[in-house]
XYZ file of C-alpha atoms in Angstrom:
407
model
C -2.175 19.489 -28.828
C -4.709 16.650 -28.569
C -4.655 14.341 -25.555
C -6.137 10.923 -24.804
C -8.139 10.589 -21.587
C -10.769 8.305 -20.125
C -13.874 8.239 -17.966
C -15.163 5.297 -15.944
C -18.803 5.022 -15.017
C -18.856 2.540 -12.169
C -21.928 0.321 -11.784
C -23.773 2.746 -9.496
C -23.411 5.564 -12.062
C -24.921 3.643 -14.973
C -28.437 4.964 -14.322
C -27.138 8.235 -15.856
C -25.242 6.479 -18.660
C -27.187 7.948 -21.611
C -27.076 11.490 -20.261
C -23.354 11.324 -19.513
C -22.451 9.702 -22.858
C -24.411 12.415 -24.680
C -22.539 15.150 -22.807
C -19.176 13.446 -23.419
C -19.935 13.295 -27.174
C -20.735 17.011 -27.182
C -17.481 17.980 -25.459
C -14.950 15.312 -26.504
C -14.317 12.888 -29.353
C -15.116 9.355 -28.199
C -12.524 6.860 -29.428
C -14.059 3.700 -27.951
C -16.471 2.527 -25.242
C -16.061 -0.737 -23.313
C -18.319 -2.563 -20.894
C -15.936 -4.326 -18.511
C -16.793 -7.056 -16.049
C -14.306 -8.033 -13.348
C -14.526 -11.399 -11.612
C -16.146 -11.272 -8.165
C -13.160 -12.922 -6.466
C -10.720 -10.351 -7.880
C -12.889 -7.233 -7.737
C -11.550 -5.863 -4.427
C -7.925 -6.506 -5.406
C -8.512 -4.944 -8.850
C -9.968 -1.849 -7.190
C -7.022 -1.641 -4.759
C -4.467 -1.928 -7.564
C -6.294 0.573 -9.769
C -6.502 3.274 -7.074
C -3.227 2.365 -5.343
C -4.742 1.965 -1.891
C -5.811 -0.975 0.256
C -9.528 -1.629 -0.337
C -10.602 -4.928 1.235
C -13.584 -6.895 0.012
C -16.842 -5.049 0.713
C -15.046 -1.733 1.404
C -16.969 1.530 1.504
C -15.485 2.406 -1.890
C -16.739 -0.857 -3.397
C -20.220 -0.381 -1.938
C -20.307 3.236 -3.114
C -19.206 2.494 -6.692
C -20.768 -0.951 -7.075
C -19.009 -4.207 -7.914
C -20.790 -5.070 -11.151
C -19.969 -4.263 -14.781
C -18.826 -0.704 -15.528
C -18.342 1.505 -18.561
C -14.926 2.651 -19.795
C -15.075 5.611 -22.185
C -11.794 6.530 -23.900
C -11.861 10.042 -25.372
C -9.798 12.532 -27.310
C -9.542 15.976 -25.739
C -9.028 18.363 -28.665
C -7.992 21.426 -26.656
C -6.578 20.435 -23.268
C -6.256 23.282 -20.795
C -4.110 22.918 -17.694
C -5.090 24.858 -14.597
C -4.913 24.503 -10.822
C -7.707 22.553 -9.153
C -8.253 21.157 -5.663
C -7.992 17.361 -5.916
C -7.987 14.542 -3.345
C -4.177 15.052 -3.199
C -4.408 18.811 -2.649
C -3.980 21.594 -5.201
C -2.617 20.255 -8.507
C -2.269 21.358 -12.127
C -4.700 19.235 -14.153
C -6.508 19.180 -17.493
C -9.416 21.337 -16.346
C -11.594 20.238 -19.292
C -11.503 16.698 -17.928
C -11.533 17.603 -14.251
C -14.522 19.933 -14.488
C -16.571 17.420 -16.501
C -15.686 14.643 -14.051
C -16.906 16.871 -11.201
C -20.145 17.570 -13.104
C -20.780 13.858 -13.766
C -20.177 13.097 -10.097
C -22.794 15.644 -9.072
C -25.137 14.178 -11.668
C -24.785 10.701 -10.116
C -25.455 11.824 -6.551
C -22.028 13.024 -5.438
C -19.025 11.032 -4.326
C -16.822 9.103 -6.727
C -19.131 6.981 -8.844
C -17.449 8.483 -11.916
C -13.686 8.369 -12.467
C -11.766 10.538 -14.925
C -8.097 11.076 -15.697
C -6.532 14.469 -14.978
C -3.239 14.004 -16.849
C -1.735 11.957 -19.680
C 0.392 10.092 -17.148
C -2.733 8.976 -15.303
C -4.366 7.893 -18.582
C -1.335 5.780 -19.449
C -1.443 4.149 -16.006
C -5.193 3.453 -16.153
C -5.265 2.092 -19.717
C -2.282 -0.167 -19.066
C -3.904 -1.753 -16.010
C -7.405 -1.952 -17.508
C -6.624 -3.144 -21.028
C -2.946 -4.120 -20.998
C -2.181 -1.341 -23.526
C -0.535 2.029 -23.036
C -1.898 5.096 -24.829
C 0.317 4.655 -27.900
C -0.526 0.986 -28.391
C -4.215 1.629 -27.738
C -4.359 4.334 -30.430
C -2.555 2.073 -32.889
C -5.335 -0.485 -32.429
C -8.310 1.891 -32.311
C -7.560 4.303 -35.132
C -11.165 5.160 -35.980
C -13.589 7.081 -33.773
C -16.376 5.269 -31.924
C -19.105 3.802 -34.150
C -21.650 3.499 -31.344
C -20.936 -0.153 -30.553
C -19.923 -0.988 -26.980
C -17.231 -3.677 -26.749
C -17.831 -6.138 -23.898
C -14.818 -7.480 -21.981
C -14.809 -10.057 -19.192
C -11.327 -9.588 -17.735
C -9.533 -8.464 -14.589
C -6.627 -6.027 -14.432
C -3.441 -7.034 -16.204
C -1.362 -9.286 -13.943
C -4.309 -10.490 -11.837
C -3.510 -13.810 -10.116
C -0.273 -14.133 -12.178
C 1.647 -12.360 -14.927
C 1.661 -14.217 -18.250
C 5.406 -13.612 -18.580
C 8.156 -11.188 -17.581
C 7.587 -9.026 -20.664
C 3.996 -8.366 -19.604
C 5.092 -7.502 -16.071
C 7.798 -5.058 -17.190
C 5.403 -3.540 -19.749
C 3.054 -2.676 -16.872
C 5.899 -1.268 -14.746
C 7.236 0.801 -17.661
C 3.874 2.486 -18.177
C 2.648 2.843 -14.608
C 5.653 3.548 -12.381
C 8.834 5.634 -12.290
C 11.393 2.970 -11.432
C 14.879 1.666 -12.209
C 16.530 -1.706 -11.551
C 19.662 -1.118 -9.466
C 21.709 -4.259 -10.156
C 21.747 -7.967 -11.042
C 19.757 -7.353 -14.210
C 22.239 -8.895 -16.640
C 20.338 -12.204 -16.802
C 16.876 -10.606 -16.916
C 14.229 -11.201 -18.079
C 15.104 -14.888 -18.518
C 16.338 -15.592 -14.975
C 13.710 -13.874 -12.855
C 12.680 -16.868 -10.791
C 15.164 -16.580 -7.972
C 14.961 -17.543 -4.315
C 14.061 -14.994 -1.665
C 17.745 -14.245 -0.972
C 18.469 -13.252 -4.587
C 15.785 -10.700 -5.257
C 15.524 -7.927 -7.841
C 16.392 -4.533 -6.370
C 14.111 -1.813 -7.712
C 14.303 1.885 -6.876
C 11.011 3.738 -7.324
C 9.169 6.862 -6.217
C 6.597 4.918 -4.180
C 7.007 1.323 -3.039
C 3.277 1.096 -2.231
C 2.237 2.024 -5.792
C 4.892 -0.260 -7.250
C 3.641 -3.170 -5.135
C 0.070 -2.569 -6.345
C 1.128 -2.456 -9.995
C 3.237 -5.606 -9.553
C 0.323 -7.255 -7.745
C 2.936 -8.086 -5.124
C 2.563 -9.060 -1.490
C 5.018 -8.956 1.395
C 7.097 -12.120 1.635
C 6.428 -12.304 5.371
C 3.024 -10.981 6.457
C 4.182 -9.796 9.890
C 7.207 -7.863 8.612
C 7.657 -4.356 10.083
C 6.712 -1.388 7.891
C 10.315 -0.566 7.025
C 10.824 -4.000 5.402
C 10.194 -3.819 1.641
C 10.638 -7.466 0.620
C 7.902 -8.480 -1.847
C 6.913 -11.375 -4.102
C 4.675 -11.745 -7.140
C 3.688 -14.533 -9.503
C 5.055 -14.685 -13.043
C 3.919 -17.682 -15.105
C 2.656 -19.058 -11.760
C 6.217 -19.027 -10.385
C 7.460 -16.714 -7.640
C 9.667 -13.688 -8.330
C 11.116 -11.696 -5.413
C 11.713 -7.942 -5.181
C 13.184 -5.408 -2.771
C 11.339 -2.161 -3.431
C 13.687 0.689 -2.503
C 12.149 4.158 -2.727
C 13.212 7.800 -2.816
C 13.682 8.999 0.753
C 14.359 5.593 2.355
C 18.072 6.400 2.896
C 19.123 3.224 1.110
C 21.187 5.753 -0.804
C 21.285 9.490 -0.198
C 18.053 11.081 -1.471
C 19.811 13.206 -4.106
C 21.567 10.094 -5.441
C 18.259 8.197 -5.583
C 16.648 11.066 -7.463
C 19.574 11.197 -9.914
C 19.384 7.448 -10.553
C 15.733 7.789 -11.543
C 16.347 10.930 -13.585
C 19.253 9.353 -15.501
C 17.670 5.921 -16.024
C 18.228 4.148 -19.343
C 15.737 2.002 -21.245
C 17.337 -1.387 -21.752
C 16.653 -3.130 -25.070
C 15.459 -6.150 -23.055
C 12.423 -4.154 -21.993
C 13.104 -2.497 -18.619
C 14.893 0.519 -17.077
C 18.440 0.297 -15.711
C 21.146 2.687 -14.534
C 24.232 3.806 -16.469
C 27.480 1.815 -16.363
C 29.167 4.489 -14.242
C 26.312 4.638 -11.748
C 26.223 0.840 -11.669
C 29.897 0.671 -10.678
C 29.709 3.290 -7.918
C 26.366 2.195 -6.442
C 27.547 -1.426 -6.453
C 30.802 -0.326 -4.792
C 28.747 1.672 -2.256
C 26.573 -1.423 -1.663
C 29.641 -3.646 -1.188
C 31.386 -1.158 1.120
C 28.476 0.244 3.145
C 25.671 -2.353 3.045
C 27.902 -5.336 3.810
C 29.951 -6.134 6.938
C 33.086 -6.488 4.808
C 34.302 -5.969 1.245
C 33.920 -9.530 -0.015
C 35.856 -11.216 -2.823
C 32.554 -11.839 -4.592
C 31.887 -8.123 -4.992
C 35.519 -7.343 -5.742
C 35.471 -9.893 -8.582
C 32.358 -8.282 -10.016
C 33.791 -4.766 -9.763
C 37.154 -5.728 -11.314
C 35.380 -6.478 -14.580
C 34.170 -2.880 -14.853
C 36.102 -0.107 -16.542
C 36.035 2.189 -13.491
C 37.990 -0.406 -11.453
C 41.058 -0.094 -13.681
C 44.250 0.256 -11.581
C 42.375 -0.364 -8.315
C 43.795 -3.126 -6.133
C 43.395 -2.631 -2.410
C 40.253 -2.054 -0.369
C 41.594 1.365 0.595
C 41.943 2.347 -3.083
C 38.344 1.297 -3.729
C 37.171 3.282 -0.704
C 39.053 6.416 -1.785
C 37.638 6.091 -5.312
C 34.121 5.939 -3.846
C 34.918 8.938 -1.626
C 36.049 11.011 -4.596
C 32.874 10.184 -6.553
C 30.651 11.058 -3.591
C 32.367 14.432 -3.134
C 32.260 15.299 -6.837
C 28.518 14.631 -6.983
C 27.685 16.132 -3.573
C 26.405 12.816 -2.213
C 26.735 11.648 1.367
C 26.465 8.315 3.177
C 23.418 7.793 5.372
C 22.102 4.927 7.466
C 19.133 3.166 5.737
C 15.671 3.276 7.294
C 15.305 -0.428 6.520
C 16.897 -2.042 9.590
C 17.296 -5.354 7.752
C 19.958 -3.692 5.575
C 23.381 -4.064 7.146
C 25.339 -0.843 7.610
C 29.126 -0.726 7.786
C 29.638 2.186 10.152
C 33.405 1.662 10.201
C 33.738 2.234 6.460
C 31.289 5.116 6.666
C 33.479 6.854 9.236
C 36.569 6.273 7.080
C 34.951 8.428 4.396
C 35.070 11.408 6.760
C 32.654 13.386 8.909
C 31.377 15.515 6.041
C 30.328 12.444 4.060
C 28.748 10.342 6.812
C 25.405 11.344 8.302
C 23.488 9.156 10.764
C 19.957 10.430 10.127
C 17.666 12.808 8.232
C 17.631 15.047 11.309
C 21.372 15.628 10.914
C 20.854 16.531 7.254
C 18.159 19.040 8.189
C 20.428 20.501 10.880
C 23.294 20.894 8.377
C 20.967 22.478 5.828
C 19.719 24.972 8.439
C 23.291 25.803 9.495
C 24.374 26.255 5.866
C 21.378 28.486 5.224
C 22.246 30.650 8.234
C 25.893 30.855 7.104
C 24.836 31.919 3.603
C 22.535 34.575 5.070
C 25.340 35.917 7.275
C 27.764 36.016 4.333
C 25.160 37.841 2.266
C 24.755 40.447 5.013
C 28.531 40.977 5.225
C 28.735 41.247 1.435
C 25.962 43.840 1.379
C 27.630 45.851 4.152
C 30.908 45.875 2.175
C 29.038 47.093 -0.897
C 27.362 49.845 1.142
C 30.713 50.965 2.570
C 32.366 50.945 -0.860
C 29.540 53.067 -2.316
C 29.611 55.567 0.568
C 31.001 59.114 0.121
C 33.586 58.707 2.898
C 34.986 55.527 1.268
C 35.245 57.243 -2.112
C 37.055 60.239 -0.541
C 39.588 58.076 1.262
C 40.060 55.999 -1.908
C 41.229 59.171 -3.775
C 43.638 60.021 -0.925
C 45.061 56.458 -1.031
C 45.686 56.734 -4.756
C 47.488 60.117 -4.278
C 49.578 58.622 -1.452
C 50.580 55.667 -3.647
C 51.665 58.044 -6.433
C 53.803 60.096 -3.990
C 55.460 56.898 -2.664
C 56.431 55.884 -6.177
């Protein structure tokens, strides 16, 4: 099955441009070649967002790669082959056709990372979206013919630099670059995104750092502690606020967070949301566990949902939440983010088996459960051994005879 990939020849690799382009043509089908120029004032931020790591102006990476115009070569890999390779993130399964050529071009340009190449389709989608504002599908719809030898020149920064044109552009980038889901308060989106810093959009993602880079977002307060994930970005030169929850932050139990991402639904308005059932129970959890008391505001919101039918008292709501947690093997855990309130009283009402203070307690329980399972397995095996033994079989015959005599 054919795949779309890309190479980037940063400025300091362009001395080998002709040689590399010739080799790419011999091994891949070139779809299009672009010469891209980023603005000097945005170059460092573009580089940071593209690689998902903080690279200040004049960083070693920038000096190594160069901060001038670079070449983007989008290719078609006719016969992708996925194998294990050692990458900067450790051993991973990658398209070895791309990875091995990228390694060769890097050696050709003096070593280091003067040449970039995508290892997977997911990475290609991410890179194309940020570089050109088009995912793989939309790019191929526009460039249907193979490269005619003409290099297209573009003077533009990454999508969303300085400000997003509109909310649709911002969500388009998120949809194609990040695994995320909006947890609540999305009914009025994308129209009512310009809220104050106390009415932010709650996003759950796999990595809040990567999400912040894609959003081109900065912390609301520069001196916030690391656990605080309150961010802002510009949309149409107005400010939009986000709380970037992430898998493993204990905002919800990790398994619940993983399930929310796995079960996410694409909303016709252009972004990912959770199911109606998950919305009810996570909102109920939020109202019961992340707030000092079960307020009328949240109760009024929950009453409108189907799952709240026949629920009246706070105790009934709490028991309904408890039942859902048990059925799905979720527990309640104290969030890492200390700015999130935690209602320990309600947590304790759910019972000892559902309330865990920290990850260490989870690990301890998992170890104890593992030991118990191992012990039960040993006992089971011993019973099987006894049952299969000659002495057991002999006594079993005698027991049967005795039973017959008694009758």
